[in-house]
């Protein structure tokens, strides 16, 4: 699978009124700085395996050259919309175009240097699809890499006076039906008590919102259940973790936990199971020795 992309600004954008490079992989605006460095975004495409298993892949990289000092206080900012059209081709087939709208935030730098930020669009698919193995898929943007084992981020920060490059991650999700999978089971705690650090990871690898209230995760034996009790949902490409204990969870993982004082995932291996509120099995995942 190979990707490329082109930028296009919102026509009425105040920030990009003097924008250069529309329709190419790099846009720039404003006057160059004293060292003749321009401010702008560059997209660099990627060639990678087309994963269909609910794992993210690198769509490409976005580089932001932040050399234009914005007027005003760091407390003031303005936003602009940047459209990015990603072109994706699989196995030398025809290109499919997927349009996305990013939000650029510029902050005033007169009193201090304040980073600018770029926000990815919400992961809701459009009408564009590509058919792989007879199944229609669409591309959604999952975000930027997380920090310290945290979830993916939906914004990237770029300090003033620097060039910042970040991976843009996406997922191919099927559009013909809902599809929630157990992506992994981290069945061996690595720090603290044995149960600390254990978790099961779920992913919505479809292009529709899936309500999960009343759904249950079973760890292999009776009484080893977690039930979603809130009016929660999984958005397209959304990944969540349910930890065994409420200790040592990395920030950002929503605090979902079995609240167990002992390990529940078998160190040698077993099978995790996900059932919906009606008791129908939606996913199974063998791990450890059971996966062989």
Coordinates of C-alpha atoms in Angstrom, one line a residue:
X1 CA 0.0 0.0 0.0
X2 CA 1.4 3.4 -1.0
X3 CA 0.1 6.8 0.1
X4 CA 0.6 10.4 -1.0
X5 CA -1.3 13.6 -0.2
X6 CA -1.9 17.2 -1.1
X7 CA -2.9 20.2 1.0
X8 CA -5.5 22.8 0.4
X9 CA -6.4 25.7 2.8
X10 CA -9.9 27.0 3.6
X11 CA -10.5 29.7 1.0
X12 CA -11.4 32.4 3.5
X13 CA -8.6 31.7 6.0
X14 CA -7.0 34.8 7.3
X15 CA -3.8 32.9 8.2
X16 CA -3.3 31.4 4.8
X17 CA -4.3 34.4 2.7
X18 CA -0.8 34.4 1.2
X19 CA -0.4 30.6 1.2
X20 CA 1.9 29.1 -1.4
X21 CA 1.8 25.5 -2.7
X22 CA -1.9 24.7 -2.7
X23 CA -2.5 21.3 -4.4
X24 CA 1.0 20.0 -3.6
X25 CA 2.5 18.1 -0.7
X26 CA 3.8 21.3 0.9
X27 CA 2.2 24.6 1.8
X28 CA 3.8 27.6 3.2
X29 CA 2.7 31.1 4.3
X30 CA 4.0 34.4 5.6
X31 CA 7.4 35.9 5.1
X32 CA 10.5 33.8 5.7
X33 CA 12.4 34.5 8.9
X34 CA 15.9 36.1 9.2
X35 CA 17.5 32.8 8.1
X36 CA 15.1 32.5 5.1
X37 CA 13.2 29.6 6.7
X38 CA 9.5 29.3 5.7
X39 CA 6.6 28.3 7.9
X40 CA 4.4 25.6 6.6
X41 CA 3.3 21.9 6.5
X42 CA 4.8 19.1 4.4
X43 CA 3.2 15.7 4.0
X44 CA 5.5 12.7 3.1
X45 CA 3.8 9.6 1.9
X46 CA 4.6 6.0 2.9
X47 CA 4.7 2.5 1.6
X48 CA 3.6 -0.2 4.1
X49 CA 1.6 -3.3 4.5
X50 CA -2.2 -2.8 4.2
X51 CA -3.3 -4.1 7.6
X52 CA -7.0 -5.2 7.9
X53 CA -6.8 -6.5 11.5
X54 CA -7.6 -3.4 13.4
X55 CA -4.0 -2.2 13.9
X56 CA -2.9 1.3 13.0
X57 CA -0.4 1.9 10.3
X58 CA 1.7 5.0 9.3
X59 CA -0.3 6.9 6.6
X60 CA 2.7 9.3 6.3
X61 CA 4.5 11.9 8.2
X62 CA 3.6 15.6 8.7
X63 CA 6.4 18.1 9.1
X64 CA 5.6 21.6 10.5
X65 CA 8.2 24.3 10.1
X66 CA 7.2 26.9 12.8
X67 CA 9.2 30.0 12.0
X68 CA 6.5 32.7 11.7
X69 CA 6.1 34.7 15.0
X70 CA 2.4 35.4 15.4
X71 CA 1.3 38.8 16.8
X72 CA -0.6 38.9 20.1
X73 CA -0.4 37.3 23.5
X74 CA 0.1 33.6 24.1
X75 CA -3.4 33.6 25.5
X76 CA -4.9 34.6 22.2
X77 CA -5.1 32.3 19.2
X78 CA -7.0 31.8 15.9
X79 CA -7.8 28.6 14.0
X80 CA -7.7 27.7 10.4
X81 CA -8.9 24.7 8.5
X82 CA -6.4 22.8 6.3
X83 CA -7.7 20.1 3.9
X84 CA -5.5 17.1 3.3
X85 CA -6.5 14.7 0.5
X86 CA -4.8 11.4 1.0
X87 CA -4.3 9.2 -2.0
X88 CA -4.0 5.5 -1.4
X89 CA -3.2 2.7 -3.8
X90 CA -3.1 -1.0 -2.9
X91 CA -1.2 -3.6 -4.9
X92 CA -0.6 -1.3 -7.8
X93 CA -4.4 -0.8 -8.2
X94 CA -6.1 2.6 -8.9
X95 CA -5.7 5.4 -6.4
X96 CA -8.5 6.2 -4.0
X97 CA -8.8 9.7 -2.6
X98 CA -9.8 10.2 1.1
X99 CA -10.4 13.9 2.1
X100 CA -9.7 15.1 5.6
X101 CA -10.0 18.5 7.3
X102 CA -7.4 19.4 10.0
X103 CA -7.5 22.3 12.3
X104 CA -4.4 24.5 12.7
X105 CA -4.1 26.6 15.9
X106 CA -1.8 29.6 15.8
X107 CA -0.9 31.3 19.2
X108 CA 0.5 34.8 19.8
X109 CA 4.2 34.9 20.4
X110 CA 4.8 38.5 21.5
X111 CA 5.2 37.9 25.2
X112 CA 6.6 34.4 24.9
X113 CA 7.1 31.6 22.4
X114 CA 4.0 29.5 22.3
X115 CA 3.8 26.2 20.3
X116 CA 1.2 25.9 17.5
X117 CA -0.9 22.8 17.2
X118 CA -2.5 20.7 14.6
X119 CA -5.6 18.7 15.3
X120 CA -6.7 15.6 13.4
X121 CA -10.4 15.3 12.4
X122 CA -12.7 13.0 14.3
X123 CA -12.4 9.4 13.0
X124 CA -15.7 9.2 11.1
X125 CA -15.5 7.9 7.6
X126 CA -16.7 9.6 4.4
X127 CA -18.2 7.9 1.3
X128 CA -14.9 6.8 -0.2
X129 CA -14.1 3.1 -0.1
X130 CA -11.6 0.6 -1.4
X131 CA -12.5 -3.1 -1.9
X132 CA -10.0 -5.6 -0.5
X133 CA -10.7 -9.4 -0.6
X134 CA -14.3 -8.5 -1.5
X135 CA -14.8 -6.3 1.6
X136 CA -15.3 -2.5 1.4
X137 CA -12.9 -0.6 3.6
X138 CA -12.4 3.1 4.2
X139 CA -9.5 5.0 5.6
X140 CA -9.9 6.9 8.9
X141 CA -7.2 8.8 10.8
X142 CA -6.5 7.4 14.2
X143 CA -4.2 10.2 15.4
X144 CA -0.6 10.7 16.3
X145 CA 1.6 8.3 18.4
X146 CA 0.9 8.4 22.1
X147 CA 3.5 9.1 24.9
X148 CA 4.7 6.6 27.6
X149 CA 2.3 3.8 26.5
X150 CA -0.7 6.2 26.5
X151 CA -3.4 6.2 23.8
X152 CA -3.0 7.9 20.5
X153 CA -3.2 11.7 20.5
X154 CA -5.5 13.8 18.4
X155 CA -3.2 16.9 18.4
X156 CA 0.4 17.5 17.7
X157 CA 2.3 20.4 19.2
X158 CA 5.1 22.3 17.4
X159 CA 7.4 24.6 19.4
X160 CA 8.2 28.1 18.0
X161 CA 11.4 28.3 16.0
X162 CA 11.7 24.6 15.3
X163 CA 10.8 21.9 12.8
X164 CA 8.6 19.1 14.1
X165 CA 7.9 15.9 12.3
X166 CA 5.2 13.4 13.5
X167 CA 3.8 10.2 12.2
X168 CA 0.1 10.3 11.1
X169 CA -1.5 7.0 11.9
X170 CA -4.6 5.6 10.3
X171 CA -6.7 2.5 10.1
X172 CA -8.5 0.7 7.3
X173 CA -12.0 -0.1 8.7
X174 CA -14.7 -2.1 7.0
X175 CA -17.9 -0.3 6.1
X176 CA -20.3 -3.2 5.5
X177 CA -21.0 -4.1 9.2
X178 CA -20.0 -3.4 12.8
X179 CA -16.8 -5.2 13.8
X180 CA -15.4 -5.0 17.3
X181 CA -12.3 -7.2 18.0
X182 CA -10.1 -8.1 20.9
X183 CA -6.8 -6.8 19.6
X184 CA -4.5 -8.1 22.3
X185 CA -4.2 -9.4 25.9
X186 CA -1.3 -8.2 27.9
X187 CA -1.4 -11.2 30.3
X188 CA 1.8 -10.8 32.3
X189 CA 2.2 -7.8 34.7
X190 CA 5.7 -6.4 34.5
X191 CA 5.9 -4.1 37.6
X192 CA 4.5 -4.0 41.1
X193 CA 1.9 -6.6 41.9
X194 CA 1.4 -9.4 39.4
X195 CA -1.9 -8.0 38.3
X196 CA -0.6 -4.5 37.7
X197 CA 0.0 -3.8 34.0
X198 CA -2.3 -6.6 32.8
X199 CA -4.9 -5.5 30.3
X200 CA -7.1 -6.5 27.4
X201 CA -7.4 -4.2 24.4
X202 CA -10.5 -3.8 22.2
X203 CA -10.7 -2.0 18.9
X204 CA -13.6 -1.0 16.7
X205 CA -12.4 -1.9 13.2
X206 CA -15.5 -0.9 11.4
X207 CA -16.7 2.5 10.1
X208 CA -19.8 2.8 12.4
X209 CA -20.2 3.7 16.1
X210 CA -20.8 0.7 18.3
X211 CA -22.6 1.1 21.6
X212 CA -21.1 -1.2 24.2
X213 CA -23.3 -0.8 27.3
X214 CA -24.0 -4.2 28.8
X215 CA -21.2 -5.9 26.8
X216 CA -19.0 -8.3 28.8
X217 CA -15.4 -9.3 28.6
X218 CA -14.6 -12.7 30.1
X219 CA -11.0 -13.7 31.0
X220 CA -11.6 -17.5 30.7
X221 CA -13.3 -18.6 33.9
X222 CA -16.6 -17.9 35.6
X223 CA -16.5 -14.7 37.7
X224 CA -13.7 -13.2 35.6
X225 CA -15.9 -10.7 33.9
X226 CA -15.9 -7.0 33.1
X227 CA -19.2 -5.4 32.1
X228 CA -19.6 -2.0 30.5
X229 CA -22.2 -0.3 32.7
X230 CA -22.1 3.2 31.3
X231 CA -23.6 4.6 28.0
X232 CA -20.2 4.1 26.3
X233 CA -19.4 3.5 22.7
X234 CA -16.6 2.7 20.4
X235 CA -16.1 5.2 17.5
X236 CA -14.5 4.0 14.3
X237 CA -10.8 3.0 14.8
X238 CA -11.2 3.6 18.6
X239 CA -9.0 1.5 20.9
X240 CA -9.7 1.0 24.6
X241 CA -8.0 -1.0 27.3
X242 CA -9.5 -2.6 30.4
X243 CA -6.9 -3.1 33.1
X244 CA -7.0 -5.9 35.7
X245 CA -6.3 -3.5 38.6
X246 CA -6.8 0.2 39.1
X247 CA -3.1 0.7 39.8
X248 CA -0.4 1.9 37.4
X249 CA -2.6 2.6 34.4
X250 CA -1.0 5.0 32.0
X251 CA -2.8 8.3 31.7
X252 CA -5.5 8.6 29.1
X253 CA -6.9 5.1 29.1
X254 CA -10.3 6.1 30.6
X255 CA -9.8 4.2 33.9
X256 CA -11.6 1.0 32.8
X257 CA -10.7 -1.8 35.1
X258 CA -11.8 -5.3 36.4
X259 CA -10.8 -3.9 39.9
X260 CA -9.3 -7.3 40.7
X261 CA -6.8 -7.7 43.5
X262 CA -5.3 -10.7 41.8
X263 CA -4.2 -11.6 38.3
X264 CA -7.0 -12.8 36.0
X265 CA -5.2 -13.5 32.8
X266 CA -3.4 -16.8 32.6
X267 CA 0.4 -16.4 32.3
X268 CA 0.6 -19.6 30.2
X269 CA -2.3 -18.6 27.9
X270 CA -6.1 -18.8 27.5
X271 CA -8.9 -17.4 25.5
X272 CA -10.6 -14.0 26.0
X273 CA -14.2 -13.6 25.0
X274 CA -16.4 -10.5 24.2
X275 CA -20.2 -10.8 24.4
X276 CA -22.8 -8.2 23.6
X277 CA -25.7 -7.3 25.9
X278 CA -27.8 -10.1 24.4
X279 CA -25.1 -12.7 25.1
X280 CA -23.9 -13.1 21.5
X281 CA -20.2 -13.7 21.2
X282 CA -18.7 -10.8 19.2
X283 CA -15.0 -11.7 19.5
X284 CA -12.6 -14.3 20.8
X285 CA -8.9 -14.0 21.2
X286 CA -6.5 -16.8 22.1
X287 CA -3.2 -15.7 23.7
X288 CA -0.1 -17.2 25.1
X289 CA 0.2 -21.0 24.6
X290 CA -3.5 -21.1 23.5
X291 CA -2.7 -19.0 20.5
X292 CA -0.4 -21.7 19.1

